[in-house]
């Protein structure tokens, strides 16, 4: 880049373009939300049939287009601001060099050279003529020493200072050239396909675009104060409130997963960020799946009898290669099943009170997700349900259904109040009954994140007198709830419910730091969790055998349904016997049936079972 171009460069023009893309992105977001929250919900409530189904699909496609537009506009806006920031820094250096040179009697020419006037060194017979010098960027100790020596030798005393200004000009031009070289391919890459279909490839490109811009815009993004290192909900909220709209949108655009996981931020902000993560990770899974399908090996081979060692005519069996391929295919498919189940909630809700909010999401490994039915920021009652053993992203559909059922029943129980019902799969749950679930490490890792989440709900709600919060733990999830409540002395929880509990990690309800009469527990008669043994003890001790018949000791402490625990026990149906309908523990999953659901709703709305 030459001096004249940098002098004429106007960062404000690119910042103005960035504002334009940001405005376009905001318009796309508004359009998407109008389609999802008004048009589509209204149609689902009033229209049925094939034509309505076709219209719904078109609306979903249109909403996806707006979501993609919103995402890419955010990336483009950040890119333009990043480019303008880098170029403005170089331009300021150039302008400072020009001003200093002019004040010192020199002049910076359009080609970047610096003209200096005639001058005479002390003791010289006559003045030396002026001239012009061209600098070089990135001086070293050696080059600087040589320039000082040349200045000392040169008969004009203005030569040395002109060379200093010329080097400053050269440094500014190199910085501008480097910025232009860095940003040119990044900005050129920000182009979408010329069609109206947002494909998985488009979303993976958007992910790549954001990654490229994020790396290039480090200097610009460095001007935005990062989230607090302590991750405390109140500090997170204060940080967010201290950002400008431009800074907020840049941070969401570049760090959606980070924003989506910050407790204390508004639910709408977290939802928007997490839905971007969901769209990008779902697309990545689709690309992976489509690529794997192309690698399908030969499916069948002739069957060789193990008795005769000969091929059995007409008999075919799957090849070992195909079996391995099919296992991997199912693994990838399971990887996006839970994502599709979450998206289905956004595609099917019919009112603002049942609108889903994605408050946390990570599709990696077993996967994690936090889904709220209803907005907890404006709710009178919030219940956070923590699932237990075997919970993971691919099976989250059932847990979201439980949250929906409880939300509907709570609003039917107390129609004058709004209730938000959350499924909190914000941890890695144990995946084995007799193995993983006997250990506390899963709950140990989850108790602080759950506590922060509950604190964040209180911070974001801002209701006079606070929001009525309930923690509901099922199975191993009750241990997570128990550990979180016992760890945090002042957790803003009004009621706790434990169903099908193997113990909550404490011996008495008062250890949960709320009034014992607001600690509720129930276990169905045929729920096999009743026979979960206490921790193994010395096999030679008679007490070890007596504990097996103890009516209050269970695998993770005192049984919360025992009198010794000191909470309130409420009645639930006996449930189905083990083995019914070919299920090992059917009663363990029946706490969301009609009768227990009414009891849960009574507690959640601040009353009794």
Coordinates of C-alpha atoms in Angstrom, one line a residue:
X1 CA 0.0 0.0 0.0
X2 CA 1.4 3.4 -0.9
X3 CA 1.4 6.6 1.1
X4 CA -1.3 8.4 -1.0
X5 CA -3.7 5.5 -0.7
X6 CA -3.3 5.3 3.1
X7 CA -3.7 9.1 3.5
X8 CA -6.9 9.0 1.5
X9 CA -8.3 5.9 3.3
X10 CA -11.4 6.5 5.4
X11 CA -12.0 4.0 8.1
X12 CA -15.4 5.5 8.8
X13 CA -16.6 4.3 5.4
X14 CA -15.9 0.7 6.4
X15 CA -17.4 1.3 9.9
X16 CA -20.5 2.7 8.2
X17 CA -20.7 -0.4 6.0
X18 CA -20.3 -2.6 9.2
X19 CA -23.2 -0.7 10.7
X20 CA -25.2 -1.3 7.6
X21 CA -24.6 -5.1 7.8
X22 CA -25.4 -5.0 11.5
X23 CA -28.7 -3.3 10.8
X24 CA -29.5 -5.8 8.1
X25 CA -28.6 -8.6 10.6
X26 CA -30.9 -7.1 13.2
X27 CA -33.7 -6.9 10.6
X28 CA -33.2 -10.5 9.7
X29 CA -33.4 -11.5 13.4
X30 CA -36.6 -9.5 13.8
X31 CA -38.1 -11.2 10.7
X32 CA -37.1 -14.6 11.9
X33 CA -38.6 -14.1 15.4
X34 CA -41.8 -12.7 13.8
X35 CA -42.1 -15.8 11.7
X36 CA -41.4 -18.2 14.5
X37 CA -43.2 -16.4 17.4
X38 CA -46.2 -15.0 15.6
X39 CA -46.9 -16.3 12.1
X40 CA -45.9 -19.9 12.5
X41 CA -47.4 -20.3 16.0
X42 CA -50.7 -18.7 14.8
X43 CA -50.9 -21.0 11.9
X44 CA -50.2 -24.1 14.1
X45 CA -53.1 -23.1 16.4
X46 CA -55.7 -22.4 13.8
X47 CA -54.8 -24.4 10.6
X48 CA -54.6 -28.1 9.9
X49 CA -54.1 -30.3 6.9
X50 CA -51.7 -30.9 4.0
X51 CA -51.7 -27.3 2.8
X52 CA -51.0 -26.0 6.4
X53 CA -48.1 -28.6 6.7
X54 CA -46.6 -27.4 3.4
X55 CA -46.9 -23.8 4.5
X56 CA -45.2 -24.6 7.8
X57 CA -42.3 -26.2 6.0
X58 CA -41.9 -23.1 3.8
X59 CA -42.0 -20.9 6.9
X60 CA -39.3 -23.0 8.5
X61 CA -37.2 -22.6 5.4
X62 CA -37.7 -18.9 5.4
X63 CA -36.9 -18.6 9.1
X64 CA -33.7 -20.6 8.4
X65 CA -32.8 -18.2 5.6
X66 CA -33.2 -15.2 8.0
X67 CA -31.2 -17.0 10.7
X68 CA -28.4 -17.6 8.3
X69 CA -28.6 -14.0 7.0
X70 CA -28.4 -12.7 10.6
X71 CA -25.4 -14.9 11.3
X72 CA -23.4 -14.0 8.3
X73 CA -24.2 -10.3 8.6
X74 CA -22.8 -10.4 12.2
X75 CA -19.6 -12.0 10.8
X76 CA -19.3 -9.5 8.0
X77 CA -19.9 -6.5 10.3
X78 CA -17.2 -7.7 12.7
X79 CA -14.8 -8.3 9.7
X80 CA -15.4 -4.8 8.4
X81 CA -14.9 -3.2 11.8
X82 CA -11.8 -5.3 12.4
X83 CA -10.4 -4.2 9.0
X84 CA -11.2 -0.6 9.7
X85 CA -9.6 -0.8 13.2
X86 CA -6.4 -2.2 11.8
X87 CA -6.2 0.3 9.0
X88 CA -7.1 3.2 11.3
X89 CA -4.2 2.3 13.6
X90 CA -1.8 2.3 10.6
X91 CA -3.3 5.6 9.3
X92 CA -2.9 7.2 12.8
X93 CA 0.8 6.3 12.7
X94 CA 1.2 7.8 9.3
X95 CA -0.6 11.0 10.2
X96 CA 1.5 11.3 13.3
X97 CA 4.7 10.9 11.3
X98 CA 3.5 13.5 8.8
X99 CA 2.6 16.0 11.5
X100 CA 5.9 15.5 13.4
X101 CA 7.9 15.8 10.2
X102 CA 6.1 19.0 9.2
X103 CA 6.6 20.5 12.6
X104 CA 10.3 19.7 12.3
X105 CA 10.7 21.4 8.9
X106 CA 10.4 18.3 6.8
X107 CA 7.7 17.2 4.3
X108 CA 6.3 13.8 3.5
X109 CA 5.8 13.3 -0.2
X110 CA 2.9 11.3 -1.8
X111 CA 5.4 8.5 -2.5
X112 CA 6.3 8.2 1.2
X113 CA 9.7 9.8 0.9
X114 CA 10.6 12.6 3.3
X115 CA 12.1 15.8 1.9
X116 CA 14.4 17.8 4.2
X117 CA 15.6 21.4 3.9
X118 CA 19.2 22.6 3.4
X119 CA 21.2 22.8 6.6
X120 CA 24.7 23.3 7.9
X121 CA 26.5 21.4 10.6
X122 CA 28.4 23.3 13.2
X123 CA 31.9 24.2 11.8
X124 CA 30.9 23.6 8.2
X125 CA 31.9 26.4 5.7
X126 CA 28.5 26.5 3.9
X127 CA 25.0 24.9 4.1
X128 CA 24.4 21.6 2.5
X129 CA 21.6 21.2 0.1
X130 CA 18.3 19.6 1.1
X131 CA 17.1 16.3 -0.4
X132 CA 14.7 13.4 0.2
X133 CA 15.1 10.0 1.7
X134 CA 13.0 6.8 1.7
X135 CA 12.7 4.8 4.8
X136 CA 12.5 1.1 5.5
X137 CA 10.2 -0.8 7.8
X138 CA 11.1 -3.0 10.7
X139 CA 14.5 -1.7 11.6
X140 CA 17.0 -3.9 13.5
X141 CA 19.8 -2.9 15.8
X142 CA 22.3 -3.3 13.0
X143 CA 20.3 -1.2 10.5
X144 CA 19.6 1.5 13.1
X145 CA 23.3 1.7 13.9
X146 CA 24.2 2.0 10.2
X147 CA 21.6 4.8 9.8
X148 CA 23.0 6.7 12.8
X149 CA 26.5 6.4 11.3
X150 CA 25.2 7.6 8.0
X151 CA 23.5 10.6 9.7
X152 CA 26.7 11.5 11.4
X153 CA 28.6 11.4 8.2
X154 CA 26.0 13.2 6.1
X155 CA 26.8 17.0 5.8
X156 CA 23.2 18.0 6.3
X157 CA 22.0 17.9 9.9
X158 CA 18.4 17.4 8.7
X159 CA 19.2 14.1 7.0
X160 CA 19.1 12.0 10.2
X161 CA 15.7 13.3 11.4
X162 CA 14.3 13.0 7.9
X163 CA 15.4 9.3 7.9
X164 CA 13.6 8.8 11.2
X165 CA 10.4 10.2 9.8
X166 CA 10.8 8.1 6.6
X167 CA 11.2 5.0 8.7
X168 CA 8.0 5.8 10.6
X169 CA 6.2 6.3 7.4
X170 CA 7.5 3.0 6.1
X171 CA 6.4 1.2 9.3
X172 CA 2.9 2.7 8.9
X173 CA 2.7 1.6 5.3
X174 CA 3.9 -1.9 6.1
X175 CA 1.3 -2.2 8.9
X176 CA -1.4 -1.1 6.4
X177 CA -0.2 -3.5 3.8
X178 CA -0.1 -6.4 6.2
X179 CA -3.6 -5.5 7.3
X180 CA -4.8 -5.4 3.8
X181 CA -3.1 -8.7 2.9
X182 CA -4.6 -10.3 6.0
X183 CA -8.1 -9.1 5.5
X184 CA -8.5 -9.4 1.7
X185 CA -9.0 -13.2 1.6
X186 CA -11.1 -13.1 4.8
X187 CA -13.5 -10.6 3.5
X188 CA -13.5 -12.0 0.0
X189 CA -14.6 -15.4 1.5
X190 CA -17.7 -13.9 3.0
X191 CA -19.9 -14.8 0.1
X192 CA -22.9 -17.1 0.2
X193 CA -24.2 -19.4 -2.5
X194 CA -26.5 -17.8 -5.0
X195 CA -29.6 -19.8 -4.1
X196 CA -32.4 -19.7 -1.5
X197 CA -31.6 -23.0 0.2
X198 CA -29.6 -22.9 3.4
X199 CA -27.7 -26.2 3.3
X200 CA -25.5 -27.9 5.9
X201 CA -22.6 -26.8 3.7
X202 CA -23.7 -23.2 4.1
X203 CA -23.7 -23.5 7.9
X204 CA -20.3 -25.1 7.9
X205 CA -19.0 -22.3 5.7
X206 CA -20.5 -19.8 8.2
X207 CA -18.6 -21.6 11.0
X208 CA -15.4 -21.4 8.9
X209 CA -16.0 -17.7 8.1
X210 CA -16.5 -16.9 11.8
X211 CA -13.3 -18.7 12.7
X212 CA -11.3 -16.9 10.1
X213 CA -12.6 -13.5 11.1
X214 CA -12.2 -14.3 14.8
X215 CA -8.5 -15.0 14.2
X216 CA -7.9 -11.9 12.1
X217 CA -9.9 -9.5 14.3
X218 CA -7.9 -10.2 17.5
X219 CA -6.8 -6.6 17.8
X220 CA -10.3 -5.2 17.3
X221 CA -11.9 -7.8 19.6
X222 CA -9.2 -7.1 22.1
X223 CA -10.8 -3.7 22.7
X224 CA -13.9 -5.5 24.0
X225 CA -13.6 -6.4 27.7
X226 CA -13.9 -10.2 28.0
X227 CA -16.3 -11.9 30.4
X228 CA -15.3 -12.2 34.1
X229 CA -12.8 -14.9 34.8
X230 CA -14.7 -16.0 37.9
X231 CA -17.9 -16.8 35.9
X232 CA -20.1 -15.5 38.7
X233 CA -23.6 -14.8 37.4
X234 CA -23.9 -11.3 38.8
X235 CA -20.5 -10.3 37.4
X236 CA -21.5 -11.8 34.1
X237 CA -24.6 -9.7 34.1
X238 CA -22.7 -6.5 35.0
X239 CA -20.2 -7.3 32.2
X240 CA -23.0 -7.7 29.6
X241 CA -24.8 -4.6 30.7
X242 CA -21.5 -2.6 30.4
X243 CA -21.1 -3.4 26.7
X244 CA -22.4 -1.3 23.8
X245 CA -24.8 -2.9 21.3
X246 CA -22.1 -3.1 18.8
X247 CA -19.8 -4.9 21.2
X248 CA -22.5 -7.3 22.3
X249 CA -23.3 -8.3 18.7
X250 CA -19.6 -8.7 17.9
X251 CA -19.1 -10.9 20.9
X252 CA -22.2 -13.1 20.1
X253 CA -21.1 -13.3 16.5
X254 CA -17.5 -14.4 17.3
X255 CA -18.1 -16.4 20.6
X256 CA -21.7 -17.8 20.5
X257 CA -20.9 -20.8 22.7
X258 CA -19.3 -18.6 25.3
X259 CA -22.3 -16.2 25.5
X260 CA -24.7 -19.1 25.4
X261 CA -23.1 -20.6 28.5
X262 CA -22.9 -17.4 30.7
X263 CA -25.2 -17.6 33.7
X264 CA -26.8 -14.3 34.6
X265 CA -27.4 -13.1 31.0
X266 CA -30.9 -12.6 29.6
X267 CA -32.5 -15.9 28.4
X268 CA -33.3 -14.4 25.0
X269 CA -29.6 -13.6 24.5
X270 CA -28.5 -17.1 25.6
X271 CA -31.1 -18.7 23.4
X272 CA -30.1 -16.7 20.3
X273 CA -26.4 -17.7 20.8
X274 CA -27.1 -21.3 21.6
X275 CA -29.4 -21.7 18.6
X276 CA -26.5 -20.5 16.4
X277 CA -24.3 -23.2 18.0
X278 CA -27.0 -25.7 17.5
X279 CA -27.4 -24.8 13.8
X280 CA -23.7 -25.0 13.1
X281 CA -23.1 -28.2 15.0
X282 CA -26.1 -29.9 13.4
X283 CA -24.8 -28.9 10.0
X284 CA -21.4 -30.3 10.8
X285 CA -23.0 -33.6 11.8
X286 CA -24.9 -33.7 8.6
X287 CA -21.8 -33.1 6.5
X288 CA -20.1 -35.8 8.4
X289 CA -23.0 -38.2 7.9
X290 CA -23.3 -37.5 4.2
X291 CA -19.6 -38.0 3.8
X292 CA -19.7 -41.3 5.7
X293 CA -22.6 -42.6 3.5
X294 CA -20.4 -42.3 0.5
X295 CA -17.9 -44.7 2.1
X296 CA -20.3 -47.6 2.4
X297 CA -18.4 -50.8 1.7
X298 CA -19.7 -54.0 0.2
X299 CA -22.7 -55.1 2.2
X300 CA -22.9 -58.8 1.7
X301 CA -20.5 -61.7 1.1
X302 CA -21.2 -65.4 0.6
X303 CA -21.8 -67.4 3.7
X304 CA -19.1 -70.0 4.4
X305 CA -20.3 -73.0 6.5
X306 CA -18.2 -73.4 9.6
X307 CA -18.9 -77.2 9.4
X308 CA -17.9 -77.9 5.8
X309 CA -15.8 -74.8 5.1
X310 CA -17.6 -74.4 1.9
X311 CA -19.7 -71.6 0.5
X312 CA -23.5 -72.2 1.0
X313 CA -25.2 -71.5 -2.3
X314 CA -27.6 -68.6 -2.1
X315 CA -26.7 -67.7 1.5
X316 CA -25.3 -64.2 2.1
X317 CA -24.1 -62.5 5.3
X318 CA -23.0 -58.9 6.0
X319 CA -19.3 -58.3 5.7
X320 CA -17.2 -57.3 8.7
X321 CA -16.3 -54.0 7.0
X322 CA -19.9 -53.2 6.5
X323 CA -20.7 -54.0 10.1
X324 CA -18.0 -51.6 11.3
X325 CA -19.3 -49.0 8.8
X326 CA -22.9 -49.4 10.0
X327 CA -21.9 -49.1 13.6
X328 CA -20.2 -45.8 12.9
X329 CA -23.2 -44.6 10.8
X330 CA -25.5 -45.2 13.7
X331 CA -23.1 -43.4 16.0
X332 CA -23.1 -40.3 13.8
X333 CA -26.9 -40.5 13.4
X334 CA -27.3 -40.7 17.2
X335 CA -25.0 -37.6 17.4
X336 CA -27.7 -35.4 15.8
X337 CA -30.8 -37.1 17.1
X338 CA -31.0 -35.0 20.2
X339 CA -30.3 -31.9 18.1
X340 CA -33.3 -32.6 15.9
X341 CA -35.5 -33.3 19.0
X342 CA -34.6 -29.8 20.3
X343 CA -35.2 -28.2 17.0
X344 CA -38.6 -29.9 16.8
X345 CA -39.7 -27.9 19.9
X346 CA -39.0 -24.7 18.1
X347 CA -40.9 -25.9 15.1
X348 CA -44.0 -27.0 17.0
X349 CA -44.8 -24.7 19.9
X350 CA -48.0 -22.7 19.8
X351 CA -47.9 -19.9 22.3
X352 CA -45.5 -17.6 24.1
X353 CA -46.0 -19.4 27.4
X354 CA -44.7 -22.6 25.9
X355 CA -42.0 -21.1 23.8
X356 CA -38.8 -23.0 24.2
X357 CA -35.5 -21.3 25.1
X358 CA -32.2 -23.0 24.6
X359 CA -30.1 -21.9 27.6
X360 CA -27.2 -24.2 27.1
X361 CA -25.9 -26.5 24.3
X362 CA -22.9 -28.6 23.5
X363 CA -23.2 -31.4 21.0
X364 CA -19.8 -32.9 21.7
X365 CA -19.3 -36.4 23.3
X366 CA -22.5 -37.4 25.2
X367 CA -23.8 -33.9 24.7
X368 CA -25.3 -31.3 27.0
X369 CA -28.4 -29.1 26.7
X370 CA -30.5 -26.8 28.9
X371 CA -34.0 -26.3 27.5
X372 CA -36.7 -24.1 29.1
X373 CA -40.3 -24.3 28.3
X374 CA -41.4 -20.7 28.9
X375 CA -39.2 -17.7 29.6
X376 CA -37.7 -17.9 33.1
X377 CA -36.8 -14.2 33.0
X378 CA -40.5 -13.2 33.1
X379 CA -41.9 -16.3 35.0
X380 CA -43.4 -16.2 38.5
X381 CA -42.3 -19.8 39.1
X382 CA -39.3 -21.6 37.7
X383 CA -38.6 -25.4 38.1
X384 CA -35.3 -26.8 37.1
X385 CA -35.4 -30.6 36.5
X386 CA -32.1 -32.5 36.6
X387 CA -32.3 -36.0 35.0
X388 CA -30.3 -38.9 36.2
X389 CA -28.6 -42.1 35.0
X390 CA -28.6 -42.7 31.2
X391 CA -29.5 -39.1 30.4
X392 CA -27.6 -37.8 27.4
X393 CA -28.3 -35.5 24.4
X394 CA -29.6 -38.3 22.1
X395 CA -32.4 -39.2 24.5
X396 CA -33.3 -35.7 25.6
X397 CA -36.7 -35.8 23.9
X398 CA -38.2 -37.6 26.8
X399 CA -36.8 -35.2 29.3
X400 CA -38.1 -32.2 27.4
X401 CA -41.5 -33.8 27.3
X402 CA -41.4 -34.1 31.1
X403 CA -40.6 -30.4 31.4
X404 CA -43.5 -29.6 29.0
X405 CA -45.9 -31.7 31.0
X406 CA -44.9 -30.1 34.3
X407 CA -45.1 -26.6 32.8
X408 CA -48.6 -27.2 31.5
X409 CA -49.8 -28.7 34.8
X410 CA -48.3 -25.9 36.8
X411 CA -50.1 -23.2 34.8
X412 CA -53.3 -25.2 35.1
X413 CA -52.8 -25.5 38.8
X414 CA -52.1 -21.7 39.2
X415 CA -53.4 -20.1 36.0
X416 CA -52.8 -16.6 37.4
X417 CA -49.0 -17.2 37.4
X418 CA -46.5 -18.0 34.7
X419 CA -44.3 -21.0 35.1
X420 CA -41.1 -21.8 33.2
X421 CA -40.1 -25.5 33.3
X422 CA -36.4 -26.3 32.6
X423 CA -34.6 -29.5 31.8
X424 CA -31.0 -29.1 33.0
X425 CA -28.7 -31.6 31.3
X426 CA -25.7 -29.4 32.0
X427 CA -23.5 -32.3 33.1
X428 CA -22.3 -35.7 32.0
X429 CA -24.7 -38.1 33.7
X430 CA -23.6 -41.7 34.7
X431 CA -24.4 -44.3 32.1
X432 CA -24.5 -47.4 34.3
X433 CA -26.7 -48.3 37.2
X434 CA -24.5 -50.7 39.1
X435 CA -21.2 -49.0 38.0
X436 CA -21.2 -45.2 37.3
X437 CA -24.3 -44.4 39.3
X438 CA -22.7 -45.8 42.5
X439 CA -20.1 -43.1 42.4
X440 CA -20.5 -39.4 43.3
X441 CA -17.9 -37.9 40.8
X442 CA -20.6 -37.1 38.3
X443 CA -22.6 -35.1 40.9
X444 CA -19.3 -33.6 42.2
X445 CA -18.6 -32.1 38.8
X446 CA -22.2 -30.9 38.3
X447 CA -22.9 -29.2 41.6
X448 CA -21.1 -25.9 41.0
X449 CA -22.5 -25.5 37.4
X450 CA -26.0 -26.2 38.6
X451 CA -25.6 -23.7 41.5
X452 CA -24.4 -21.0 39.1
X453 CA -27.3 -21.7 36.8
X454 CA -29.8 -21.2 39.5
X455 CA -28.1 -18.0 40.7
X456 CA -28.1 -16.9 37.1
X457 CA -31.9 -17.4 36.8
X458 CA -32.4 -15.2 39.9
X459 CA -30.1 -12.5 38.4
X460 CA -31.8 -12.4 35.1
X461 CA -35.4 -12.5 36.4
X462 CA -35.4 -9.1 38.3
X463 CA -38.8 -9.7 39.9
X464 CA -39.8 -7.8 43.0
X465 CA -39.3 -10.3 45.8
X466 CA -37.5 -12.7 43.5
X467 CA -38.8 -15.7 41.5
X468 CA -40.1 -18.8 43.2
X469 CA -37.6 -21.5 42.3
X470 CA -37.8 -25.2 42.6
X471 CA -35.1 -27.8 42.0
X472 CA -36.4 -31.2 40.9
X473 CA -34.0 -34.2 40.9
X474 CA -34.9 -37.5 39.4
X475 CA -32.9 -40.6 40.2
X476 CA -29.1 -39.7 40.2
X477 CA -30.2 -36.1 39.4
X478 CA -31.5 -35.9 43.0
X479 CA -27.9 -36.4 44.2
X480 CA -26.8 -33.6 41.9
X481 CA -29.5 -31.4 43.4
X482 CA -28.6 -32.4 46.9
X483 CA -24.9 -31.6 46.4
X484 CA -25.6 -28.3 44.8
X485 CA -27.9 -27.2 47.6
X486 CA -25.7 -28.4 50.4
X487 CA -22.6 -26.7 48.8
X488 CA -24.3 -23.3 48.4
X489 CA -25.5 -21.8 51.7
X490 CA -27.6 -19.0 50.0
X491 CA -28.8 -20.7 46.8
X492 CA -32.1 -19.0 45.8
X493 CA -34.1 -22.2 45.9
X494 CA -37.5 -22.2 47.6
X495 CA -38.4 -25.9 47.3
X496 CA -36.7 -29.1 46.4
X497 CA -38.2 -32.3 45.1
X498 CA -36.5 -35.7 44.9
X499 CA -38.2 -38.5 43.1
X500 CA -36.9 -42.0 42.6
X501 CA -33.9 -40.9 44.7
X502 CA -30.8 -43.1 45.5
X503 CA -29.9 -40.5 48.2
X504 CA -29.0 -36.8 48.0
X505 CA -25.6 -36.8 49.6
X506 CA -26.8 -35.5 53.0
X507 CA -28.4 -37.2 56.1
X508 CA -31.1 -34.6 56.8
X509 CA -33.3 -32.2 54.9
X510 CA -32.0 -29.3 56.9
X511 CA -28.6 -29.8 55.4
X512 CA -30.0 -28.6 52.1
X513 CA -30.1 -25.0 53.5
X514 CA -33.8 -24.4 53.0
X515 CA -36.7 -25.1 55.4
X516 CA -37.1 -28.9 55.8
X517 CA -40.9 -28.6 55.2
X518 CA -40.1 -27.4 51.6
X519 CA -38.0 -30.5 50.9
X520 CA -40.3 -33.1 49.3
X521 CA -39.5 -36.7 48.3
X522 CA -41.4 -39.6 46.8
X523 CA -40.5 -43.1 45.5
X524 CA -43.0 -45.5 43.9
X525 CA -43.5 -48.9 45.7
X526 CA -42.3 -50.9 42.7
X527 CA -39.4 -48.5 41.9
X528 CA -36.3 -50.7 42.3
X529 CA -34.3 -47.8 43.5
X530 CA -35.8 -48.8 46.9
X531 CA -33.4 -51.7 47.1
X532 CA -30.3 -49.7 46.1
X533 CA -27.8 -51.0 48.7
X534 CA -25.8 -48.7 50.9
X535 CA -22.0 -48.3 50.3
X536 CA -20.1 -51.5 50.9
X537 CA -18.7 -52.0 54.3
X538 CA -16.5 -54.5 56.1
X539 CA -18.0 -57.9 55.1
X540 CA -17.1 -59.3 58.5
X541 CA -19.1 -56.6 60.3
X542 CA -22.7 -57.6 61.3
X543 CA -23.7 -54.0 60.7
X544 CA -22.9 -54.4 57.0
X545 CA -25.7 -57.0 56.8
X546 CA -28.1 -55.1 59.0
X547 CA -27.7 -52.1 56.7
X548 CA -29.2 -54.1 53.9
X549 CA -32.5 -54.2 55.8
X550 CA -32.3 -50.7 57.1
X551 CA -35.3 -48.6 56.1
X552 CA -33.4 -45.3 55.7
X553 CA -29.9 -46.1 54.5
X554 CA -29.4 -46.0 50.7
X555 CA -26.5 -45.8 48.3
X556 CA -25.9 -42.1 48.6
X557 CA -26.9 -41.4 52.2
X558 CA -30.2 -41.3 54.1
X559 CA -33.2 -42.2 52.0
X560 CA -35.1 -38.9 51.6
X561 CA -38.4 -40.7 51.9
X562 CA -37.5 -42.0 55.3
X563 CA -38.7 -40.4 58.6
X564 CA -35.0 -39.9 59.6
X565 CA -34.4 -37.6 56.7
X566 CA -36.9 -35.0 58.0
X567 CA -38.5 -33.7 54.8
X568 CA -42.0 -34.1 53.5
X569 CA -42.9 -37.4 51.8
X570 CA -45.8 -37.3 49.3
X571 CA -47.7 -40.2 47.9
X572 CA -47.3 -41.5 44.3
X573 CA -48.9 -44.6 42.7
X574 CA -47.1 -47.9 43.2
X575 CA -46.1 -47.9 39.5
X576 CA -45.7 -50.9 37.3
X577 CA -43.9 -54.1 38.5
X578 CA -40.4 -54.7 37.3
X579 CA -40.5 -56.4 33.9
X580 CA -43.9 -55.0 32.9
X581 CA -44.0 -54.1 29.2
X582 CA -40.5 -55.7 28.9
X583 CA -39.1 -52.8 30.9
X584 CA -36.5 -53.4 33.7
X585 CA -37.6 -50.5 35.9
X586 CA -40.9 -49.1 34.6
X587 CA -42.0 -47.5 37.9
X588 CA -38.8 -45.5 38.0
X589 CA -40.1 -43.4 35.1
X590 CA -43.7 -42.9 36.1
X591 CA -43.3 -39.7 38.2
X592 CA -44.7 -37.6 35.4
X593 CA -48.0 -39.6 35.1
X594 CA -51.2 -37.8 35.9
X595 CA -51.4 -38.1 39.7
X596 CA -47.8 -37.5 40.6
X597 CA -47.6 -34.7 38.1
X598 CA -50.4 -32.8 39.9
X599 CA -48.4 -33.2 43.1
X600 CA -45.2 -31.9 41.5
X601 CA -47.2 -28.9 40.1
X602 CA -48.6 -28.1 43.5
X603 CA -45.1 -27.9 44.9
X604 CA -43.7 -25.9 42.0
X605 CA -46.3 -23.2 42.3
X606 CA -45.5 -22.7 46.0
X607 CA -48.1 -25.0 47.5
X608 CA -48.3 -28.5 48.7
X609 CA -48.4 -31.8 46.8

